[in-house]
PDB file of C-alpha atoms and ligand atoms in Angstrom:
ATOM      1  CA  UNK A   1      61.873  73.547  99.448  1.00 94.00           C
ATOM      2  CA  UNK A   2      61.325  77.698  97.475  1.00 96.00           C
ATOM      3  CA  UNK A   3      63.634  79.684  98.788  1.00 97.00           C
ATOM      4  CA  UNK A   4      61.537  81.740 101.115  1.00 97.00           C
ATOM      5  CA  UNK A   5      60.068  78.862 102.965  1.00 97.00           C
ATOM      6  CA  UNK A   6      63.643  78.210 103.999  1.00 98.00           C
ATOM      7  CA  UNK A   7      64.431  81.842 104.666  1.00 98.00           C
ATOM      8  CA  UNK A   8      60.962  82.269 106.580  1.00 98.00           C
ATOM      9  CA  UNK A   9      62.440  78.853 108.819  1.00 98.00           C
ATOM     10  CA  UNK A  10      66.073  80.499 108.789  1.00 98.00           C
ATOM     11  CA  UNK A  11      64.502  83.835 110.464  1.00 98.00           C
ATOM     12  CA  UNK A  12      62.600  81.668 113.533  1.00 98.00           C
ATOM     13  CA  UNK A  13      66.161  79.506 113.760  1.00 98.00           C
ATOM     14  CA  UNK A  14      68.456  82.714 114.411  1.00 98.00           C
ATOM     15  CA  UNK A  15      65.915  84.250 116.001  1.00 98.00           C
ATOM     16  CA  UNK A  16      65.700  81.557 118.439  1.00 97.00           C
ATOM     17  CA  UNK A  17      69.439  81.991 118.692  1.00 97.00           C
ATOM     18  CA  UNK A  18      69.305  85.561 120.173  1.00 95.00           C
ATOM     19  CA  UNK A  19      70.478  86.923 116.715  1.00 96.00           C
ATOM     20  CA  UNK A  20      69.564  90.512 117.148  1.00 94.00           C
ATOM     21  CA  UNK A  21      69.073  91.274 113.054  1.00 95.00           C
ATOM     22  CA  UNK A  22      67.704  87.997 112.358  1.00 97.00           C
ATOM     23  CA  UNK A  23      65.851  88.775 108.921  1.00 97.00           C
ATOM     24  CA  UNK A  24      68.878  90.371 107.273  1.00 97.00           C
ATOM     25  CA  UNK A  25      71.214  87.683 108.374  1.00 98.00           C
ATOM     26  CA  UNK A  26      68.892  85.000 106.821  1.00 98.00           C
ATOM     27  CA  UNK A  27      68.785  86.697 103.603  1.00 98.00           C
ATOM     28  CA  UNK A  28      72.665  87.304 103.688  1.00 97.00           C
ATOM     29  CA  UNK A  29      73.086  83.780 104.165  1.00 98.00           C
ATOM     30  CA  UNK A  30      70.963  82.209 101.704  1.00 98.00           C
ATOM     31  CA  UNK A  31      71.747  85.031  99.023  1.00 97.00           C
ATOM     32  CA  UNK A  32      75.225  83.595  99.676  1.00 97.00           C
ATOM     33  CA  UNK A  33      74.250  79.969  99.031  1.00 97.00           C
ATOM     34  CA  UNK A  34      72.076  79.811  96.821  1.00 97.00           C
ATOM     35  CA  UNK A  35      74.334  82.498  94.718  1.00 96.00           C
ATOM     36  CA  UNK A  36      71.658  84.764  94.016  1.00 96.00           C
ATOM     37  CA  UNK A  37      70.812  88.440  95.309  1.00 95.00           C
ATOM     38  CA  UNK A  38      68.022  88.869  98.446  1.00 95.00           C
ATOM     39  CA  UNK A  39      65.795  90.782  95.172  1.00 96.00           C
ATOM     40  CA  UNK A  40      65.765  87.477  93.272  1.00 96.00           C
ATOM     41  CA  UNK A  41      64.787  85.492  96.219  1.00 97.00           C
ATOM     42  CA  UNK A  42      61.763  87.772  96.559  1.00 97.00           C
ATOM     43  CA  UNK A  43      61.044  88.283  92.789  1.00 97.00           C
ATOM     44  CA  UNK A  44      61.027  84.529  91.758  1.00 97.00           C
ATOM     45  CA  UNK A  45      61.414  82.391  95.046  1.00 97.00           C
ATOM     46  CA  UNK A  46      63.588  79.478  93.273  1.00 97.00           C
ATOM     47  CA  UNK A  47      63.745  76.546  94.399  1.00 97.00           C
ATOM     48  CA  UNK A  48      66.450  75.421  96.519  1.00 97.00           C
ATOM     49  CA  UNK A  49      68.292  71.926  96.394  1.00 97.00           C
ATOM     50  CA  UNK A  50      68.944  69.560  98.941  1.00 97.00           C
ATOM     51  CA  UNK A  51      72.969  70.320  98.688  1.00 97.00           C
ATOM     52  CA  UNK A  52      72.019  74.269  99.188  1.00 98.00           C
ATOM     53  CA  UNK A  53      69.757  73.474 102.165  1.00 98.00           C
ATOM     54  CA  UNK A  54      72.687  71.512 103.825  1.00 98.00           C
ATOM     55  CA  UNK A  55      75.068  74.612 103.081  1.00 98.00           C
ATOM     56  CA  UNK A  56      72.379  76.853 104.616  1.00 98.00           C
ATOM     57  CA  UNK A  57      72.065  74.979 107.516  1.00 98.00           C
ATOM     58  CA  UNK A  58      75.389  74.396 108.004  1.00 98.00           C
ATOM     59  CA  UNK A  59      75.996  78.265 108.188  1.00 98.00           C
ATOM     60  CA  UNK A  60      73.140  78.566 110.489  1.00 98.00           C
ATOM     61  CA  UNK A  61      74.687  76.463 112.619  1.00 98.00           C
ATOM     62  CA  UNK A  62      78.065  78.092 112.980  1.00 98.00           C
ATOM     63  CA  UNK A  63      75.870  81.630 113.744  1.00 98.00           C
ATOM     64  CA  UNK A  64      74.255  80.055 116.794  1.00 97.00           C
ATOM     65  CA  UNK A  65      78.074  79.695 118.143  1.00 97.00           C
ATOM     66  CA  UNK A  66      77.857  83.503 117.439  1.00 98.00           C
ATOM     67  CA  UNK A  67      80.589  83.245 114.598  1.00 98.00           C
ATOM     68  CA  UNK A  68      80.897  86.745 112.704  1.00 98.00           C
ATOM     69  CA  UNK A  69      79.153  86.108 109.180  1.00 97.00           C
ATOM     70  CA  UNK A  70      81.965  87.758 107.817  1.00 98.00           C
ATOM     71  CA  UNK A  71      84.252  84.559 108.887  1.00 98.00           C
ATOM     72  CA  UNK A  72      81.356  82.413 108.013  1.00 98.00           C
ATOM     73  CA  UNK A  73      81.453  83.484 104.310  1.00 98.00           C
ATOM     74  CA  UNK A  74      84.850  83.607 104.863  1.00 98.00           C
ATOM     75  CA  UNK A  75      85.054  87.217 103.008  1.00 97.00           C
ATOM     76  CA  UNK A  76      83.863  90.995 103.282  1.00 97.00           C
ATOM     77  CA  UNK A  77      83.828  94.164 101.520  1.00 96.00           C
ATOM     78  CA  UNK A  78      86.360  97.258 101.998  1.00 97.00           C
ATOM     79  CA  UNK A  79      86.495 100.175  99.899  1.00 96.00           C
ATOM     80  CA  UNK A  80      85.434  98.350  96.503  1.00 96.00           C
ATOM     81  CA  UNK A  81      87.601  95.131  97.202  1.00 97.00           C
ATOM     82  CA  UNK A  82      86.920  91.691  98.253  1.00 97.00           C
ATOM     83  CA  UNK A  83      89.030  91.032 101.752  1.00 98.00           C
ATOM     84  CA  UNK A  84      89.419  87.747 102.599  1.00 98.00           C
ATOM     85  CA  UNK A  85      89.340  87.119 106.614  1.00 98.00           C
ATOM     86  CA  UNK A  86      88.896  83.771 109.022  1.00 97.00           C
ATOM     87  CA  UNK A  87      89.850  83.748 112.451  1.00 96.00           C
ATOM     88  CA  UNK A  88      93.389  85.082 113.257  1.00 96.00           C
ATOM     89  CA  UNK A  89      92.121  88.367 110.868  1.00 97.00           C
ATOM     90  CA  UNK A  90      90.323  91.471 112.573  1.00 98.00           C
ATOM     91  CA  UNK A  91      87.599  92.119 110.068  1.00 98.00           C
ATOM     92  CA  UNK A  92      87.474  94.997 108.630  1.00 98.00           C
ATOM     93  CA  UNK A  93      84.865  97.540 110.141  1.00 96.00           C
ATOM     94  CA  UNK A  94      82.749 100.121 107.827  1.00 95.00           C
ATOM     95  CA  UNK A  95      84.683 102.909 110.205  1.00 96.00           C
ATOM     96  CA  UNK A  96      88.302 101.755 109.184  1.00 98.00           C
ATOM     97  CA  UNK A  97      86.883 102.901 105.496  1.00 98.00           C
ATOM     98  CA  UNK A  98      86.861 106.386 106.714  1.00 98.00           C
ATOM     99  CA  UNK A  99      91.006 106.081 107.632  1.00 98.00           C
ATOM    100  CA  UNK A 100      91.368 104.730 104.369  1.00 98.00           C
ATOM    101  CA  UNK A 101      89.330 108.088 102.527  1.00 97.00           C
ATOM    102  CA  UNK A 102      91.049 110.291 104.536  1.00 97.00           C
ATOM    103  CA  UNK A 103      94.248 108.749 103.788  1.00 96.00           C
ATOM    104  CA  UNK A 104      93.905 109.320 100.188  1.00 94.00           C
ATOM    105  CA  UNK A 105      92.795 112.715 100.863  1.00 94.00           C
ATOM    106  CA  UNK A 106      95.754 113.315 102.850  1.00 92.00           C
ATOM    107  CA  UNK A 107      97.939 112.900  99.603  1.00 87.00           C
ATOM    108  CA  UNK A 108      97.668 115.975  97.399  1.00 72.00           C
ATOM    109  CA  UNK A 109      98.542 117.304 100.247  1.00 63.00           C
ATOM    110  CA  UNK A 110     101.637 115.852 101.066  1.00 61.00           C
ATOM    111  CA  UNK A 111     103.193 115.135  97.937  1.00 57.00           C
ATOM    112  CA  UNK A 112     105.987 118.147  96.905  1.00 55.00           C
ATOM    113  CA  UNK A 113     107.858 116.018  94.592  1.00 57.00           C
ATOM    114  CA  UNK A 114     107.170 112.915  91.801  1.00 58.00           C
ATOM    115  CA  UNK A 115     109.430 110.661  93.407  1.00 70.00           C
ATOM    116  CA  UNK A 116     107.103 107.648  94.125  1.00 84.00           C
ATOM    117  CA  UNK A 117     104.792 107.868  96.810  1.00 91.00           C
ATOM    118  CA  UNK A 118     105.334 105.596  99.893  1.00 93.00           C
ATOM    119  CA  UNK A 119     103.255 104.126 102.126  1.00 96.00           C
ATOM    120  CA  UNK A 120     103.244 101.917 105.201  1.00 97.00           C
ATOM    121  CA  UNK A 121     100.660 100.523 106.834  1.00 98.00           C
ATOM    122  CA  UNK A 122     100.716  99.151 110.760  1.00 98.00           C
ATOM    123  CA  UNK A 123      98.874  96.482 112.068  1.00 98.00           C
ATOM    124  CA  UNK A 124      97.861  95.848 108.904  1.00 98.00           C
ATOM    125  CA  UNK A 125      95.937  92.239 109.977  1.00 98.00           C
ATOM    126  CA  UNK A 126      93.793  91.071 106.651  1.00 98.00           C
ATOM    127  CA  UNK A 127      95.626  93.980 104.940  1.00 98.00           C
ATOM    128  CA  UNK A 128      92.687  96.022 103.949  1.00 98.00           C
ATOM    129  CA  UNK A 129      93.915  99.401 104.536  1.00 98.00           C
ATOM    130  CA  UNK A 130      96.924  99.010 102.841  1.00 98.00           C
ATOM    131  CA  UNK A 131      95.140  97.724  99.729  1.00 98.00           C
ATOM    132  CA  UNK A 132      92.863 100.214  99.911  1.00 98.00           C
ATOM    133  CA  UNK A 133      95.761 102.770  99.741  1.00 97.00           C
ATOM    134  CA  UNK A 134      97.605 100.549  96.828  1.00 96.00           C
ATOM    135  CA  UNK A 135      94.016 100.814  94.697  1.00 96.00           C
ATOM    136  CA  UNK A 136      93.936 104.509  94.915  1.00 94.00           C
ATOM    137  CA  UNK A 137      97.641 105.219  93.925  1.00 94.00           C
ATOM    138  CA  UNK A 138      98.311 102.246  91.797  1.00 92.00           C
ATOM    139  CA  UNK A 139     101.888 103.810  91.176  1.00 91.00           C
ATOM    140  CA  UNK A 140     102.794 103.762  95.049  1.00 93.00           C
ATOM    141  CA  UNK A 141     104.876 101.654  96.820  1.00 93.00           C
ATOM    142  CA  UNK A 142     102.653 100.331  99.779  1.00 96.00           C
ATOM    143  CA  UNK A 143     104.360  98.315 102.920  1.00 96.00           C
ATOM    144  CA  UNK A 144     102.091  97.024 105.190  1.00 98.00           C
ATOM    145  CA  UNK A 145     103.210  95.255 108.839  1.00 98.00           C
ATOM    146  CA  UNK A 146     101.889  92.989 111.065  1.00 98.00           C
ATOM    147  CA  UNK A 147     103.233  90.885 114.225  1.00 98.00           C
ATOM    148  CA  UNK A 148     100.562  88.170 113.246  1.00 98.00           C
ATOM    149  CA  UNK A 149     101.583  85.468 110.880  1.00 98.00           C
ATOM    150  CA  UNK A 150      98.346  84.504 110.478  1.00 98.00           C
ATOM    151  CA  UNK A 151      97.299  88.128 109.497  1.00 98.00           C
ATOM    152  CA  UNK A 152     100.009  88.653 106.828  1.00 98.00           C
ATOM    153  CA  UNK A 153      99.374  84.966 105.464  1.00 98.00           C
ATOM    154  CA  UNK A 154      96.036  86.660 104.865  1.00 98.00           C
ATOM    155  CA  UNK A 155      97.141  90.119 103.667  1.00 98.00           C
ATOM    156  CA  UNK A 156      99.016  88.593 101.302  1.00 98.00           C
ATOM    157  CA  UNK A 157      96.798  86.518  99.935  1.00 98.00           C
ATOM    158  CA  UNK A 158      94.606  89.938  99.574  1.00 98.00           C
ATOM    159  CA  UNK A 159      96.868  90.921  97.481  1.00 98.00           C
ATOM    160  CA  UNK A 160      96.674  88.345  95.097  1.00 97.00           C
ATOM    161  CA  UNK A 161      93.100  88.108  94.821  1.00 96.00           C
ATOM    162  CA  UNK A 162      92.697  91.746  94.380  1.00 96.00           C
ATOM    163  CA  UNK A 163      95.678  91.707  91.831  1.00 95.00           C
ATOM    164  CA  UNK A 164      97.385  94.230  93.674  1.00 94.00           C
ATOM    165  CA  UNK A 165     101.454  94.002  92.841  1.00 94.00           C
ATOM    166  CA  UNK A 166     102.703  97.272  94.540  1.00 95.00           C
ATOM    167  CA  UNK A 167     102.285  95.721  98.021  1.00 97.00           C
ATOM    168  CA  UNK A 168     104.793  94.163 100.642  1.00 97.00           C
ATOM    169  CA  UNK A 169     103.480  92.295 103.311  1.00 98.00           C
ATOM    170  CA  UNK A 170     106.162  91.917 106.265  1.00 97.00           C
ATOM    171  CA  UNK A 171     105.817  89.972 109.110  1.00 97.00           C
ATOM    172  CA  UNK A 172     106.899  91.712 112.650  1.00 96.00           C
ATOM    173  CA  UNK A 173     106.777  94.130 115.588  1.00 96.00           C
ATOM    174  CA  UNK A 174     105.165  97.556 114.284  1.00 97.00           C
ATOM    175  CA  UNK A 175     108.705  99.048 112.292  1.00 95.00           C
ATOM    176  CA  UNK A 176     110.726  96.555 112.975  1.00 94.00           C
ATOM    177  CA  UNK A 177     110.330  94.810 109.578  1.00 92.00           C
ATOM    178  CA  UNK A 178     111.160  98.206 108.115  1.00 90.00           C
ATOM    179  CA  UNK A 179     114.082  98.833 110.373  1.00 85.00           C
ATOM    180  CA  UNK A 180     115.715  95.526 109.152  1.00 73.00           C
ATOM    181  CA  UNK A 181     115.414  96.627 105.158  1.00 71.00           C
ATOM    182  CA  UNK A 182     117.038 100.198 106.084  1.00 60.00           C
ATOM    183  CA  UNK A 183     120.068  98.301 107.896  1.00 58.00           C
ATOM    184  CA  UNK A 184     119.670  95.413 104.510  1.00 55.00           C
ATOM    185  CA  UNK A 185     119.155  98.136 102.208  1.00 51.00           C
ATOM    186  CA  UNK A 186     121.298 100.739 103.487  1.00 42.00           C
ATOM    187  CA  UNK A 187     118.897 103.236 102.627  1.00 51.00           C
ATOM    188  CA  UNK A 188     116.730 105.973 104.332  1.00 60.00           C
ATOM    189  CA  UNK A 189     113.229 104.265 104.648  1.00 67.00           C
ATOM    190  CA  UNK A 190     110.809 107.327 104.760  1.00 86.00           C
ATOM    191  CA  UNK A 191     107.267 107.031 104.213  1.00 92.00           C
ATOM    192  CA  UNK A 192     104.603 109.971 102.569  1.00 93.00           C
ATOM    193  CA  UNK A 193     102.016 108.377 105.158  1.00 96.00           C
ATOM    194  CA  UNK A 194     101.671 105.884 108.358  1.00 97.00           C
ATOM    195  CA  UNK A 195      98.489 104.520 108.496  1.00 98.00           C
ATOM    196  CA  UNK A 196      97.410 102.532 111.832  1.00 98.00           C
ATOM    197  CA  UNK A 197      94.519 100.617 113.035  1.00 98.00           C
ATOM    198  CA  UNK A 198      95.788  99.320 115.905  1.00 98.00           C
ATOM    199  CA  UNK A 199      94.451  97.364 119.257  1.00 98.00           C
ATOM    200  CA  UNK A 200      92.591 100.433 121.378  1.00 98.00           C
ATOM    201  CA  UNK A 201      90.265  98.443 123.573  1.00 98.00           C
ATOM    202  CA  UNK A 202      91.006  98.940 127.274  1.00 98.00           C
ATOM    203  CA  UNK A 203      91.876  95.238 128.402  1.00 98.00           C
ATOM    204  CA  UNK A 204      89.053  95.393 131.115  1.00 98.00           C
ATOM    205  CA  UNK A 205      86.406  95.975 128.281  1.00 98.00           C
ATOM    206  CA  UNK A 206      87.565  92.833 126.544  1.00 98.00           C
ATOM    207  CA  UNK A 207      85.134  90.883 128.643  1.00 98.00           C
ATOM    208  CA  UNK A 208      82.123  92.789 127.883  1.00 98.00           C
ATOM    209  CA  UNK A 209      82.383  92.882 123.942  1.00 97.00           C
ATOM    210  CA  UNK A 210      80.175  91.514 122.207  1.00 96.00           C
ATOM    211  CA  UNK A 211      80.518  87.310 121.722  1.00 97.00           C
ATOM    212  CA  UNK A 212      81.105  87.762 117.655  1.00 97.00           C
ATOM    213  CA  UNK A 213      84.426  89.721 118.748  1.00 98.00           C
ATOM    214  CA  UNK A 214      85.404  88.658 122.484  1.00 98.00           C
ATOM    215  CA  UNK A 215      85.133  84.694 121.314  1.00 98.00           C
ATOM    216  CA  UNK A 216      86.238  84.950 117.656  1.00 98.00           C
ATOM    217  CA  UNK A 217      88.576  87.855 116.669  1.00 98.00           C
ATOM    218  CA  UNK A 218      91.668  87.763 117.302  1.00 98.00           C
ATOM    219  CA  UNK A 219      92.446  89.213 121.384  1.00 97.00           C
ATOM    220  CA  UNK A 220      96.094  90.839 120.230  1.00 97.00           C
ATOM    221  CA  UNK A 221      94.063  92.777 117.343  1.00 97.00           C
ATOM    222  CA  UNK A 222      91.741  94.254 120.206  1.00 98.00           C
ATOM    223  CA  UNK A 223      93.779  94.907 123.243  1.00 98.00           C
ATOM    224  CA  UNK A 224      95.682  98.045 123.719  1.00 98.00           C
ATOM    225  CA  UNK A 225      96.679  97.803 127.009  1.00 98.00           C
ATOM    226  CA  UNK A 226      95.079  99.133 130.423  1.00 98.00           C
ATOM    227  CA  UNK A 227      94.221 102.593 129.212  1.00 97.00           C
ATOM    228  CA  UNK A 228      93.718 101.081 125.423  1.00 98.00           C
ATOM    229  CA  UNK A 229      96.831 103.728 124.340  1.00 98.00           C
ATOM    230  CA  UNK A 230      99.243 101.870 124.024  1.00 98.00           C
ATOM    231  CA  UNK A 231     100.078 101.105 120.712  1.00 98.00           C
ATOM    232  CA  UNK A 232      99.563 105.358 119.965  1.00 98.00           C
ATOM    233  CA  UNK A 233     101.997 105.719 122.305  1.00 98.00           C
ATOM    234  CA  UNK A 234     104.720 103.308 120.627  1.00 98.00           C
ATOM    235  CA  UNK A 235     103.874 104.063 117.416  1.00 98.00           C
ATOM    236  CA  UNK A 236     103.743 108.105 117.513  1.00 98.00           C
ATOM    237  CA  UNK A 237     107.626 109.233 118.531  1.00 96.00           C
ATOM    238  CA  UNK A 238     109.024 106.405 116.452  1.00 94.00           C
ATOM    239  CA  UNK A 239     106.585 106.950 112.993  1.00 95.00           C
ATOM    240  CA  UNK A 240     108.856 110.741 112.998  1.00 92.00           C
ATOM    241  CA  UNK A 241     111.647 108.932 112.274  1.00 88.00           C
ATOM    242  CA  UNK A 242     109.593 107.170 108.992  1.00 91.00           C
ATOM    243  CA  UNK A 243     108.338 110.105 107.897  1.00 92.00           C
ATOM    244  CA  UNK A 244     109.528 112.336 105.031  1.00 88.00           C
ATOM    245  CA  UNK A 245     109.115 116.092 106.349  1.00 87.00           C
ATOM    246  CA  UNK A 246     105.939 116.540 104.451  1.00 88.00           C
ATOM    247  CA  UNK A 247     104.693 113.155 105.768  1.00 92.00           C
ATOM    248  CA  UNK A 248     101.020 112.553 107.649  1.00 96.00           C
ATOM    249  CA  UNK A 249     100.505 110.033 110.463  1.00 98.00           C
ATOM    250  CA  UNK A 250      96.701 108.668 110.514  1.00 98.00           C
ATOM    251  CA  UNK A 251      95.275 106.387 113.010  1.00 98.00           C
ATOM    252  CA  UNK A 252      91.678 104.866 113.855  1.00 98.00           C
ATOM    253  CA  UNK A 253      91.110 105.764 117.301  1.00 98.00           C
ATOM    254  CA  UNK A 254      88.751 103.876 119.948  1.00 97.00           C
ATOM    255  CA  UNK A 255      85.656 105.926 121.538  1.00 97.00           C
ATOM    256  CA  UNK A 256      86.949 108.404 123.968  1.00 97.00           C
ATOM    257  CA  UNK A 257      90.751 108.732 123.083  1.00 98.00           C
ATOM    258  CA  UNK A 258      91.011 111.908 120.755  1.00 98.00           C
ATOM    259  CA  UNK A 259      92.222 114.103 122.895  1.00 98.00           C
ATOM    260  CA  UNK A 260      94.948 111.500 124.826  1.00 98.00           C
ATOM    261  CA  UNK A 261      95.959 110.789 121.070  1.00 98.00           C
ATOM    262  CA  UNK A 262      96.171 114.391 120.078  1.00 98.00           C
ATOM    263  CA  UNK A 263      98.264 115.555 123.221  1.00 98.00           C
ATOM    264  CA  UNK A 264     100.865 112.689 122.703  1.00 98.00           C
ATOM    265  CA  UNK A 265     101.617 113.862 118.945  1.00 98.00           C
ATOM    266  CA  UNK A 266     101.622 117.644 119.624  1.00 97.00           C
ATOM    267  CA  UNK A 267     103.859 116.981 122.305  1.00 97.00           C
ATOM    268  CA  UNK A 268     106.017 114.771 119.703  1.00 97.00           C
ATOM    269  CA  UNK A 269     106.174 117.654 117.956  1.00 96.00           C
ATOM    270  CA  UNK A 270     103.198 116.574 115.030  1.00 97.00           C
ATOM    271  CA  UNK A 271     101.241 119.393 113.361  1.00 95.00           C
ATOM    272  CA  UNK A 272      98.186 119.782 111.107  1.00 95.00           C
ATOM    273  CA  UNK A 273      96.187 117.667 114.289  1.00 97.00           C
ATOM    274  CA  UNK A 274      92.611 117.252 113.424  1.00 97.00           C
ATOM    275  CA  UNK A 275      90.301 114.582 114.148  1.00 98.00           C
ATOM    276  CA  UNK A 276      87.457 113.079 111.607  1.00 98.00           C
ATOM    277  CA  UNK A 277      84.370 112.001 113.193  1.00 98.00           C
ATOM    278  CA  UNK A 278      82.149 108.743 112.445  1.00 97.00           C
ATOM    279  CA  UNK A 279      78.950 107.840 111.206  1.00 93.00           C
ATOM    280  CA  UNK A 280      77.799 107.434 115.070  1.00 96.00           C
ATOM    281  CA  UNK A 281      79.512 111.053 115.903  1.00 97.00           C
ATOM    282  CA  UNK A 282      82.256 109.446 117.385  1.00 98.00           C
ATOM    283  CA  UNK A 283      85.947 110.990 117.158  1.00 98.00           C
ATOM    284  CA  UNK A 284      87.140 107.930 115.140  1.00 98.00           C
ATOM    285  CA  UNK A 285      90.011 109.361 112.916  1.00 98.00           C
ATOM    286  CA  UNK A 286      93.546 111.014 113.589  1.00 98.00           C
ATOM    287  CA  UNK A 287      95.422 112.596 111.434  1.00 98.00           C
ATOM    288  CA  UNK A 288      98.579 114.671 112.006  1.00 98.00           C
ATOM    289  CA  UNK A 289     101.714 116.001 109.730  1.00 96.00           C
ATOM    290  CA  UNK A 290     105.091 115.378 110.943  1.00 93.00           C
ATOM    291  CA  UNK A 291     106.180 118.755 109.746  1.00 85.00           C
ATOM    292  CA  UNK A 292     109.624 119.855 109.524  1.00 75.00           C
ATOM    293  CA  UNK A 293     112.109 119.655 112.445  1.00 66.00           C
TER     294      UNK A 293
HETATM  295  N1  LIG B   1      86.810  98.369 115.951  1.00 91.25           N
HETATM  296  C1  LIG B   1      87.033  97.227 116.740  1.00 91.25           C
HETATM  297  C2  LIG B   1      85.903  97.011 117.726  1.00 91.25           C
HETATM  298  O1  LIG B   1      85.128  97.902 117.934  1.00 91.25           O
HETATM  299  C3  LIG B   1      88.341  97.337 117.498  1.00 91.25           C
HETATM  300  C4  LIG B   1      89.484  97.306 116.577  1.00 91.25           C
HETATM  301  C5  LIG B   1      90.735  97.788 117.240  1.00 91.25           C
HETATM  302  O2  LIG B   1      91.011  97.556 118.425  1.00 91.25           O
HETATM  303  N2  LIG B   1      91.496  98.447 116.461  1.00 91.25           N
HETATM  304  O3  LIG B   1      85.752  95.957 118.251  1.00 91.25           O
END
């Protein structure tokens, strides 16, 4: 079978599934297979062989179980690299580039000294963010921390295939991981930045997401609690102590919770507040500076 008999046939299957962007699924899906871009398929409609057709079909099959394609191909993009994610991983969003941007625009601005920057990265999951960070300042020292041993098995197999060797994947509670090297170490942890995506949903709206995330991803990367706040409210008195003086704090925040977010770190004692807004309009980025005490 040519290649756009198959994707004309792919379009009616996932269509027939309730898939809601049928057309550009089909041509992700047999770009991916047939290892060729959606332009080719057009230009010289090649044909396809039998063991392609059974990969394509195959894939289609996992979508009509509503599996994200990003699991499906088993990879996605984020910020120029190649993130690997299955199920356990959150997968990266195209917002969660924006934290990452302003992160690195954060830096000129917080750096007084050359001592080497530091970073740390919570909930880290598939580690994007912190590689992200780790591309842009290749001489930094990057931590990144999960409580998901799935998430850092993934993370740090990031690392690896994006050749990335100034990254530390630890396994555990938010800072805890860090806590343990100060006591190890015996030496004052302190970070230039504390970057967080973490869970924000509301646990009643967990029922109502969409099937690709409410059946697939992974509930503990999703669920903040009743109000969705919880992890900002951990995470912002305890990140002071992890911050050098001219350190920033920068989280992804869930629809609706700027201004809860912003009145827990001014009354932590953060300054330098401002929010970043999405490509929907949506307040989707915190940042704050710890300041000095
Ligand atoms: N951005 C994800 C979603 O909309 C949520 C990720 C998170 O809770 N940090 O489903």
């Amino acid at each position: 079978m040519n290649a756009l008999e198959k994707l004309r046939r792919s379009v009616v299957l996932l269509e027939s599934f309730g898939i809601e962007d049928a057309c550009r699924e089909a041509e992700l899906i047999l770009s991916h297979c047939i290892k060729t871009d959606r332009v080719t398929i057009y230009r010289d409609n090649p044909r396809v062989t039998e063991s392609t057709l059974r990969d394509i079909d195959e894939m289609l099959q996992r979508r009509k179980k509503r599996e994200p394609l990003q699991y499906i191909f088993g990879q996605t993009d984020f910020y120029g690299l190649t993130i690997k994610v299955g199920q356990g991983t959150l997968i990266p969003r195209p917002e969660t580039e924006l934290l990452a941007e302003a992160a690195v625009r954060t830096i000129p601005n917080v750096k007084f000294n050359n001592s080497r920057l530091r970073f740390l990265d919570l909930c880290t999951g598939s580690g994007a963010i912190a590689l992200a960070l780790a591309k842009a300042f290749p001489d930094s020292q990057v931590y990144g921390t999960d409580i998901s041993e799935i998430a850092i098995k993934y993370a740090r197999e990031n690392a690896e295939i994006s050749g990335m060797e100034n990254v530390t994947f630890l396994q555990g509670s938010l800072f805890e991981p860090v806590r343990k090297m100060v006591t190890d170490y015996d030496l004052r942890f302190t970070f230039d930045l504390i970057t967080a995506n973490p869970p924000y949903i509301k646990s009643s709206d967990i029922a109502g997401l969409q099937p690709e995330i409410r059946d697939w991803e992974p509930v503990g990367a999703l669920d903040g609690g009743e109000d969705g706040l919880d992890y900002y409210r951990a995470i912002i008195p305890e990140a002071r102590n992890y911050l050098k003086e001219s350190g920033a704090l920068l989280f992804e925040l869930g629809t609706g919770q700027a201004d809860a977010v912003k009145k827990m770190a001014a009354e932590a004692g953060y300054h330098g507040i401002s929010v970043i807004k999405d490509y929907a309009g949506i307040e989707r980025i915190f940042i704050s500076h710890r300041g000095y005490p």
